[in-house]
Amino acid sequence: MAEVHVIGQIMGATGFSESSLFCKWGVHTGAAWKLLSGVREGQTQVDTPQVGDMAYWSHPIDLHFATKGLQGWPRLHLQVWSQDGFGRCQLAGYGFCHVPSSPGSHQLHCPTWRPLGPWREQLARAFVGGGPQLLHGDAVYSGADRYRLRTVASGLVHLELGLLLRHFDRYGVQC
Amino acid sequence: MAAAGPSVFLLMVNGQVESAQFPEYDDLYCKYCFVYGQDWAPTALPLASVSRADGGAGAEEGPRTVTRTEERRQHGDKARPWGWRQALAFPGLEEGISQITSKSQDVRRALVWNFPIDVTFKSTNPYGWPQIVLSVYGPDVFGNDVVRGYGAVHVPFSPGRHKRTVPMFVPESTSKLQKFTSWFMGRRPEYTDPKVVAQGEGREVTRVRSQGFVTLLFNVVTKDMRKLGYDTGPPDTQGASGPSPQQGLPP
């Protein structure tokens, strides 16, 4: 069986209108993939940047997969939330990106979006907070039923992921 | 060696903790240590007198190491195959405390440590790839030693020369009253074990404030990874990565 190691960090985020941000992340794979070691999902710390406008999480990701097939290559899905001074959390954006498929070190910049409601909800969000959220988190990384959504662009999440492949050349796979 | 092939690969990392950018703080020193998984072990044992910059604490502890002259006496002067046996005789610098540095008087306002890192690991599994954990400390207004930042980054795994800029953050108190009392008493919130920064679990309840960067330089050499079937990608010479300290955006 071929093995894939994903070793890296969720560095941080830029371009969001709020400043105290954290990220809930998870990795989704197809049926042929098995997670041998590592945690598949997690939540980062809440960072309030003092220098510049990038919120830094430096959250380590270390996953070890064994796979029998190429379908269902791992996808990393992210939800960025902001936390205000009272401890309330508000959704800032959803995003996903595929784990790179070539070995080596990669810098990824994942764009995010958030659902947009009618003008009344947008006004309420500006004053009171809150706002629409997805009912099922898998709409972030799957294409089904996206046509019903109305969204607006949000900031960027920066990741540095390194990929280590094992035994892929035994099966004739070129990455 | 057995004809079946190697079961262990080696990772040698050397380099330095080069410099830091902390716009608001001065007179800083840093500590570094390595955090790695269960399948990993450092092969080079530190010689007691060399491993610590402060010289004192490391002198008594640590297992006895074999020096080069002793090894030559035991095995004769014939050429030994290059490999991990040789590494045992060489001292490693896998943790340390740097000097205290102040900002330069010129326009750069640079904080430079130029503090060496030299460690070799052996492992059977890339899971738990080593991370270097940095902690930076400095004096506050009252003269107490307080923490100015924690940060961690994975050691790069493609052979070659790498520059990494690590963001540094400190835990923050939740209420304004706690912030004032900790500033006044000189007892800021700190992690009881800085190695927490290298793991993902248990960090979801921490509030932090990022306030600086540390630049590291690594030279990475691996042995037997290809023989074990691992593909680490193209060697990345002179690769620079990490956030650019000025804009906060990656180059």
Short mmCIF file of C-alpha atoms in Angstrom, two decimals:
data_model
loop_
_atom_site.label_atom_id
_atom_site.label_comp_id
_atom_site.label_asym_id
_atom_site.label_seq_id
_atom_site.Cartn_x
_atom_site.Cartn_y
_atom_site.Cartn_z
CA MET A 1 0.00 0.00 0.00
CA ALA A 2 1.23 3.45 -0.77
CA GLU A 3 1.63 5.93 2.05
CA VAL A 4 1.29 9.68 2.22
CA HIS A 5 2.59 11.93 4.99
CA VAL A 6 1.17 15.43 5.26
CA ILE A 7 3.41 17.47 7.54
CA GLY A 8 3.00 21.21 7.88
CA GLN A 9 1.26 24.10 9.54
CA ILE A 10 -1.80 26.27 9.22
CA MET A 11 0.17 29.51 9.35
CA GLY A 12 -2.55 32.14 9.71
CA ALA A 13 -5.02 34.33 7.92
CA THR A 14 -5.16 37.75 6.29
CA GLY A 15 -7.81 39.96 4.78
CA PHE A 16 -10.61 39.40 7.27
CA SER A 17 -12.46 42.39 8.62
CA GLU A 18 -12.29 41.09 12.18
CA SER A 19 -9.03 40.71 14.03
CA SER A 20 -9.33 37.98 16.70
CA LEU A 21 -9.53 34.87 14.57
CA PHE A 22 -9.36 31.12 14.99
CA CYS A 23 -9.83 28.27 12.57
CA LYS A 24 -11.59 24.92 12.78
CA TRP A 25 -10.06 22.53 10.31
CA GLY A 26 -10.61 18.99 9.19
CA VAL A 27 -9.35 16.59 6.53
CA HIS A 28 -11.77 14.61 4.41
CA THR A 29 -10.63 11.64 2.34
CA GLY A 30 -12.20 9.02 0.10
CA ALA A 31 -13.01 5.45 1.04
CA ALA A 32 -9.70 4.02 -0.17
CA TRP A 33 -7.71 6.10 2.34
CA LYS A 34 -6.97 5.09 5.89
CA LEU A 35 -5.57 7.40 8.54
CA LEU A 36 -2.75 5.58 10.33
CA SER A 37 -1.55 8.31 12.70
CA GLY A 38 -2.46 11.87 13.45
CA VAL A 39 -5.58 13.82 14.27
CA ARG A 40 -7.98 14.37 11.44
CA GLU A 41 -9.52 17.60 12.72
CA GLY A 42 -8.91 20.31 15.24
CA GLN A 43 -9.21 23.92 16.21
CA THR A 44 -6.45 26.48 16.39
CA GLN A 45 -5.72 29.11 19.02
CA VAL A 46 -7.34 32.54 18.90
CA ASP A 47 -4.84 35.16 17.79
CA THR A 48 -5.04 38.94 17.99
CA PRO A 49 -2.17 40.34 15.95
CA GLN A 50 -0.16 43.22 17.29
CA VAL A 51 2.23 43.58 14.35
CA GLY A 52 0.60 43.84 10.94
CA ASP A 53 -2.80 42.44 10.10
CA MET A 54 -2.08 38.71 9.75
CA ALA A 55 -3.44 36.50 12.52
CA TYR A 56 -0.90 33.74 13.22
CA TRP A 57 -1.94 30.28 14.36
CA SER A 58 1.14 28.10 13.55
CA HIS A 59 -1.04 25.06 14.07
CA PRO A 60 0.89 21.84 13.27
CA ILE A 61 -0.60 19.21 11.00
CA ASP A 62 0.98 15.75 10.94
CA LEU A 63 -1.03 13.05 9.20
CA HIS A 64 -0.02 9.60 7.99
CA PHE A 65 -2.32 8.00 5.41
CA ALA A 66 -2.20 4.61 3.73
CA THR A 67 -4.06 4.33 0.47
CA LYS A 68 -5.15 1.73 -2.03
CA GLY A 69 -6.32 4.16 -4.68
CA LEU A 70 -5.98 7.71 -5.95
CA GLN A 71 -9.65 8.70 -5.73
CA GLY A 72 -10.61 10.79 -2.76
CA TRP A 73 -7.27 12.55 -2.43
CA PRO A 74 -7.33 14.33 0.97
CA ARG A 75 -9.07 17.69 1.17
CA LEU A 76 -8.53 20.14 3.96
CA HIS A 77 -11.64 22.13 4.88
CA LEU A 78 -11.50 25.22 7.03
CA GLN A 79 -13.91 27.41 8.95
CA VAL A 80 -12.55 30.72 10.15
CA TRP A 81 -14.31 32.28 13.12
CA SER A 82 -13.77 35.51 14.95
CA GLN A 83 -14.07 35.97 18.69
CA ASP A 84 -14.93 39.33 20.22
CA GLY A 85 -14.09 40.74 23.62
CA PHE A 86 -17.11 39.11 25.23
CA GLY A 87 -16.17 35.65 24.02
CA ARG A 88 -18.88 35.41 21.34
CA CYS A 89 -17.90 33.65 18.14
CA GLN A 90 -19.00 34.72 14.67
CA LEU A 91 -18.40 32.99 11.39
CA ALA A 92 -15.84 34.77 9.20
CA GLY A 93 -15.45 32.36 6.30
CA TYR A 94 -15.46 28.83 4.89
CA GLY A 95 -12.80 27.46 2.59
CA PHE A 96 -11.22 24.26 1.39
CA CYS A 97 -8.17 23.18 -0.53
CA HIS A 98 -6.82 19.86 -1.70
CA VAL A 99 -3.66 18.60 -0.08
CA PRO A 100 -0.97 19.00 -2.79
CA SER A 101 -0.25 15.92 -4.83
CA SER A 102 3.44 16.44 -5.58
CA PRO A 103 6.04 15.71 -2.90
CA GLY A 104 7.89 18.57 -1.31
CA SER A 105 7.03 21.77 0.47
CA HIS A 106 4.13 23.95 -0.70
CA GLN A 107 2.74 27.33 0.27
CA LEU A 108 -1.02 27.40 -0.05
CA HIS A 109 -3.31 30.40 0.08
CA CYS A 110 -6.86 29.25 0.49
CA PRO A 111 -9.56 31.82 -0.34
CA THR A 112 -12.64 31.82 1.87
CA TRP A 113 -16.25 32.92 1.52
CA ARG A 114 -19.19 33.34 3.81
CA PRO A 115 -22.91 32.96 3.12
CA LEU A 116 -24.74 36.21 2.45
CA GLY A 117 -28.30 36.71 3.59
CA PRO A 118 -30.86 39.35 2.55
CA TRP A 119 -30.11 43.01 3.35
CA ARG A 120 -31.89 42.82 6.70
CA GLU A 121 -29.56 40.05 7.86
CA GLN A 122 -26.54 41.93 6.58
CA LEU A 123 -27.57 45.00 8.59
CA ALA A 124 -28.15 42.90 11.68
CA ARG A 125 -24.74 41.31 11.24
CA ALA A 126 -23.05 44.69 11.09
CA PHE A 127 -24.64 45.86 14.34
CA VAL A 128 -25.41 42.83 16.45
CA GLY A 129 -23.37 40.06 14.90
CA GLY A 130 -24.37 36.59 13.86
CA GLY A 131 -25.32 35.82 10.29
CA PRO A 132 -26.15 32.76 8.25
CA GLN A 133 -24.08 29.60 8.57
CA LEU A 134 -24.11 26.35 6.65
CA LEU A 135 -26.28 23.64 8.08
CA HIS A 136 -24.13 20.82 6.74
CA GLY A 137 -20.41 21.39 6.79
CA ASP A 138 -19.74 19.15 3.80
CA ALA A 139 -21.03 21.75 1.37
CA VAL A 140 -17.65 23.44 1.88
CA TYR A 141 -15.71 20.71 0.09
CA SER A 142 -18.35 19.09 -2.12
CA GLY A 143 -19.95 20.62 -5.15
CA ALA A 144 -23.43 19.25 -4.65
CA ASP A 145 -26.24 21.79 -4.06
CA ARG A 146 -23.92 24.76 -4.20
CA TYR A 147 -26.12 26.48 -6.75
CA ARG A 148 -28.55 27.49 -4.05
CA LEU A 149 -25.96 29.45 -2.10
CA ARG A 150 -25.33 33.19 -2.28
CA THR A 151 -21.95 34.10 -0.81
CA VAL A 152 -19.49 36.95 -0.46
CA ALA A 153 -15.71 36.74 -0.50
CA SER A 154 -13.82 36.79 2.75
CA GLY A 155 -10.09 36.68 3.59
CA LEU A 156 -7.26 34.25 2.80
CA VAL A 157 -5.93 31.37 4.93
CA HIS A 158 -2.23 30.65 4.53
CA LEU A 159 -0.89 27.14 4.93
CA GLU A 160 2.49 25.58 4.52
CA LEU A 161 2.12 21.88 3.80
CA GLY A 162 4.83 19.40 3.05
CA LEU A 163 4.12 16.12 1.38
CA LEU A 164 6.11 12.91 1.67
CA LEU A 165 5.10 10.00 -0.56
CA ARG A 166 6.12 6.39 -0.14
CA HIS A 167 6.04 3.53 -2.65
CA PHE A 168 4.15 5.51 -5.26
CA ASP A 169 6.69 4.57 -7.93
CA ARG A 170 6.14 0.88 -7.15
CA TYR A 171 2.61 1.24 -8.48
CA GLY A 172 3.67 3.30 -11.45
CA VAL A 173 2.12 6.51 -10.15
CA GLN A 174 3.89 9.74 -11.06
CA CYS A 175 3.36 12.69 -8.75
CA MET B 1 25.03 -4.62 7.82
CA ALA B 2 22.15 -6.98 6.93
CA ALA B 3 21.46 -7.53 3.25
CA ALA B 4 17.75 -6.73 3.70
CA GLY B 5 18.41 -2.98 3.52
CA PRO B 6 18.12 -0.18 6.01
CA SER B 7 15.14 0.08 8.32
CA VAL B 8 16.15 3.41 9.80
CA PHE B 9 16.67 6.75 8.08
CA LEU B 10 18.67 9.68 9.34
CA LEU B 11 17.91 13.36 9.36
CA MET B 12 20.75 15.76 10.00
CA VAL B 13 19.90 19.37 10.64
CA ASN B 14 22.33 22.15 11.23
CA GLY B 15 21.90 25.86 11.05
CA GLN B 16 21.26 28.80 13.31
CA VAL B 17 18.69 30.89 15.06
CA GLU B 18 19.67 33.93 13.07
CA SER B 19 17.76 36.99 14.19
CA ALA B 20 14.47 38.35 15.44
CA GLN B 21 12.12 41.21 14.68
CA PHE B 22 10.22 42.48 17.69
CA PRO B 23 9.24 46.11 17.10
CA GLU B 24 8.29 46.84 20.70
CA TYR B 25 10.79 44.86 22.77
CA ASP B 26 14.53 44.88 23.33
CA ASP B 27 17.22 42.94 25.25
CA LEU B 28 15.93 39.52 24.30
CA TYR B 29 17.29 35.99 24.56
CA CYS B 30 15.86 32.81 23.16
CA LYS B 31 15.68 29.16 24.09
CA TYR B 32 15.12 26.39 21.60
CA CYS B 33 14.40 22.69 21.90
CA PHE B 34 13.21 19.94 19.58
CA VAL B 35 9.92 18.09 19.85
CA TYR B 36 9.51 14.83 17.96
CA GLY B 37 7.31 11.74 17.83
CA GLN B 38 7.76 8.40 19.50
CA ASP B 39 9.51 6.83 16.53
CA TRP B 40 12.25 9.44 16.56
CA ALA B 41 15.40 9.66 18.60
CA PRO B 42 18.35 12.01 18.49
CA THR B 43 21.48 10.08 17.66
CA ALA B 44 24.08 12.60 18.72
CA LEU B 45 24.41 12.79 22.48
CA PRO B 46 25.54 16.18 23.73
CA LEU B 47 28.94 16.45 25.32
CA ALA B 48 28.30 17.88 28.76
CA SER B 49 30.53 20.93 28.43
CA VAL B 50 29.36 21.99 24.99
CA SER B 51 25.61 21.64 24.97
CA ARG B 52 24.48 24.57 27.07
CA ALA B 53 25.30 28.19 26.37
CA ASP B 54 25.19 28.95 30.08
CA GLY B 55 27.67 26.15 30.82
CA GLY B 56 26.39 25.36 34.27
CA ALA B 57 23.33 23.17 34.26
CA GLY B 58 24.43 20.70 31.61
CA ALA B 59 27.73 19.79 33.19
CA GLU B 60 26.51 17.05 35.54
CA GLU B 61 23.79 15.35 33.57
CA GLY B 62 23.83 13.45 30.30
CA PRO B 63 25.18 9.98 29.52
CA ARG B 64 28.85 9.51 28.92
CA THR B 65 29.71 9.89 25.27
CA VAL B 66 32.39 8.22 23.20
CA THR B 67 34.93 10.69 21.90
CA ARG B 68 36.63 10.34 18.53
CA THR B 69 39.99 9.34 20.05
CA GLU B 70 38.43 6.54 22.09
CA GLU B 71 36.61 5.18 19.07
CA ARG B 72 39.78 5.15 17.04
CA ARG B 73 41.54 3.28 19.83
CA GLN B 74 38.78 0.66 19.95
CA HIS B 75 38.39 0.07 16.24
CA GLY B 76 41.79 0.95 14.88
CA ASP B 77 42.57 3.59 12.36
CA LYS B 78 40.99 1.88 9.36
CA ALA B 79 38.39 3.91 7.54
CA ARG B 80 34.92 3.48 9.00
CA PRO B 81 31.89 3.65 6.70
CA TRP B 82 30.15 7.01 6.96
CA GLY B 83 26.95 6.62 8.85
CA TRP B 84 25.25 6.80 12.13
CA ARG B 85 28.00 5.20 14.18
CA GLN B 86 30.12 8.23 13.40
CA ALA B 87 27.33 10.52 14.50
CA LEU B 88 27.41 9.10 18.02
CA ALA B 89 30.86 10.51 18.55
CA PHE B 90 29.93 14.03 17.56
CA PRO B 91 28.31 16.39 20.00
CA GLY B 92 24.85 17.67 19.14
CA LEU B 93 23.22 20.95 19.96
CA GLU B 94 19.60 19.96 20.28
CA GLU B 95 18.60 22.52 22.84
CA GLY B 96 20.14 25.69 24.13
CA ILE B 97 19.82 29.15 25.56
CA SER B 98 21.22 32.03 23.55
CA GLN B 99 22.94 35.23 24.56
CA ILE B 100 21.00 38.41 25.36
CA THR B 101 20.92 40.74 22.39
CA SER B 102 19.96 44.39 22.04
CA LYS B 103 18.71 46.22 18.98
CA SER B 104 21.36 47.72 16.75
CA GLN B 105 21.66 51.51 16.68
CA ASP B 106 21.31 51.78 12.90
CA VAL B 107 18.09 52.06 10.94
CA ARG B 108 17.68 48.26 10.69
CA ARG B 109 17.05 47.93 14.46
CA ALA B 110 18.04 44.29 14.16
CA LEU B 111 18.15 41.73 16.97
CA VAL B 112 20.80 39.15 16.08
CA TRP B 113 21.65 35.95 17.93
CA ASN B 114 23.48 33.84 15.33
CA PHE B 115 22.94 30.87 17.67
CA PRO B 116 23.96 27.43 16.30
CA ILE B 117 21.73 24.41 15.89
CA ASP B 118 23.23 21.00 15.18
CA VAL B 119 21.31 17.79 15.67
CA THR B 120 20.90 14.42 14.00
CA PHE B 121 17.81 12.27 14.35
CA LYS B 122 17.14 8.70 13.39
CA SER B 123 13.68 7.28 12.83
CA THR B 124 11.65 4.50 11.27
CA ASN B 125 8.60 6.63 10.45
CA PRO B 126 8.17 10.22 9.26
CA TYR B 127 5.16 10.65 11.55
CA GLY B 128 6.19 12.94 14.39
CA TRP B 129 8.65 14.82 12.18
CA PRO B 130 10.80 17.00 14.48
CA GLN B 131 9.75 20.55 15.20
CA ILE B 132 11.91 23.22 16.71
CA VAL B 133 10.18 25.12 19.52
CA LEU B 134 11.45 28.62 20.28
CA SER B 135 10.78 30.74 23.35
CA VAL B 136 11.94 34.34 23.53
CA TYR B 137 12.28 36.18 26.83
CA GLY B 138 13.13 39.73 27.79
CA PRO B 139 12.89 42.23 30.66
CA ASP B 140 9.77 44.28 31.30
CA VAL B 141 9.59 47.83 32.65
CA PHE B 142 10.20 46.64 36.23
CA GLY B 143 13.16 44.43 35.32
CA ASN B 144 11.42 41.04 35.57
CA ASP B 145 12.12 38.37 32.97
CA VAL B 146 8.94 37.83 31.02
CA VAL B 147 8.10 35.78 27.96
CA ARG B 148 7.96 37.71 24.69
CA GLY B 149 6.97 34.95 22.32
CA TYR B 150 6.62 31.25 21.60
CA GLY B 151 6.78 29.71 18.17
CA ALA B 152 7.36 26.40 16.45
CA VAL B 153 8.12 25.16 12.96
CA HIS B 154 8.76 21.77 11.40
CA VAL B 155 12.30 21.02 10.32
CA PRO B 156 12.20 21.11 6.50
CA PHE B 157 12.37 17.66 4.94
CA SER B 158 13.81 18.23 1.51
CA PRO B 159 17.60 18.31 1.58
CA GLY B 160 19.17 21.68 1.06
CA ARG B 161 19.28 25.13 2.55
CA HIS B 162 16.09 26.65 3.95
CA LYS B 163 15.21 29.92 5.60
CA ARG B 164 12.15 29.99 7.81
CA THR B 165 10.51 32.98 9.50
CA VAL B 166 8.53 31.88 12.52
CA PRO B 167 5.81 34.10 14.01
CA MET B 168 6.02 34.44 17.80
CA PHE B 169 2.99 34.80 20.04
CA VAL B 170 2.26 35.05 23.78
CA PRO B 171 -0.75 33.80 25.70
CA GLU B 172 -3.08 36.60 26.70
CA SER B 173 -5.14 37.09 29.84
CA THR B 174 -8.86 37.06 29.29
CA SER B 175 -9.93 40.11 31.27
CA LYS B 176 -8.55 43.65 31.43
CA LEU B 177 -8.06 43.39 35.20
CA GLN B 178 -5.94 40.26 34.78
CA LYS B 179 -3.91 42.02 32.11
CA PHE B 180 -3.20 44.92 34.44
CA THR B 181 -2.27 42.76 37.46
CA SER B 182 0.02 40.57 35.39
CA TRP B 183 1.74 43.65 33.94
CA PHE B 184 2.10 45.19 37.39
CA MET B 185 3.32 42.07 39.18
CA GLY B 186 5.61 41.00 36.36
CA ARG B 187 4.00 37.55 36.17
CA ARG B 188 2.69 37.22 32.65
CA PRO B 189 0.72 34.20 31.44
CA GLU B 190 3.13 31.56 30.17
CA TYR B 191 2.93 27.96 29.06
CA THR B 192 4.10 25.58 31.79
CA ASP B 193 5.76 23.52 29.08
CA PRO B 194 6.70 25.38 25.87
CA LYS B 195 6.37 22.10 23.97
CA VAL B 196 2.60 22.67 23.94
CA VAL B 197 3.24 25.01 21.02
CA ALA B 198 4.35 22.07 18.90
CA GLN B 199 1.12 20.13 19.21
CA GLY B 200 -2.38 20.80 18.00
CA GLU B 201 -4.49 19.32 20.78
CA GLY B 202 -5.49 21.50 23.69
CA ARG B 203 -4.84 24.79 21.97
CA GLU B 204 -8.38 25.61 21.08
CA VAL B 205 -9.02 27.44 24.33
CA THR B 206 -5.90 29.59 24.30
CA ARG B 207 -6.01 33.25 23.39
CA VAL B 208 -2.75 34.64 22.10
CA ARG B 209 -1.25 37.81 20.72
CA SER B 210 1.34 37.63 17.99
CA GLN B 211 4.03 40.25 18.32
CA GLY B 212 7.21 39.35 16.47
CA PHE B 213 9.16 37.00 14.23
CA VAL B 214 12.32 34.90 14.48
CA THR B 215 14.33 33.94 11.40
CA LEU B 216 15.98 30.51 11.28
CA LEU B 217 18.35 29.00 8.75
CA PHE B 218 18.47 25.25 8.21
CA ASN B 219 20.71 22.98 6.20
CA VAL B 220 19.10 19.56 5.90
CA VAL B 221 20.73 16.27 4.91
CA THR B 222 18.88 12.96 4.89
CA LYS B 223 20.17 9.43 4.58
CA ASP B 224 18.40 6.31 3.34
CA MET B 225 15.01 7.95 2.86
CA ARG B 226 15.00 7.06 -0.81
CA LYS B 227 16.07 3.48 -0.06
CA LEU B 228 13.08 3.12 2.24
CA GLY B 229 10.79 4.30 -0.55
CA TYR B 230 10.19 7.89 0.53
CA ASP B 231 10.01 10.67 -2.03
CA THR B 232 10.66 14.04 -0.50
CA GLY B 233 10.31 16.07 -3.68
CA PRO B 234 12.82 18.28 -5.42
CA PRO B 235 15.68 19.60 -3.30
CA ASP B 236 14.89 23.20 -2.53
CA THR B 237 18.13 25.16 -2.38
CA GLN B 238 18.05 28.72 -1.04
CA GLY B 239 14.36 28.38 -0.47
CA ALA B 240 12.91 31.15 1.61
CA SER B 241 9.49 30.81 3.09
CA GLY B 242 7.36 32.01 5.91
CA PRO B 243 5.62 35.31 6.35
CA SER B 244 7.45 38.48 5.45
CA PRO B 245 7.71 40.46 8.68
CA GLN B 246 6.93 43.85 7.17
CA GLN B 247 3.61 43.29 5.46
CA GLY B 248 2.55 40.11 7.19
CA LEU B 249 1.94 38.50 3.80
CA PRO B 250 3.99 35.64 2.32
CA PRO B 251 6.38 36.71 -0.46
#
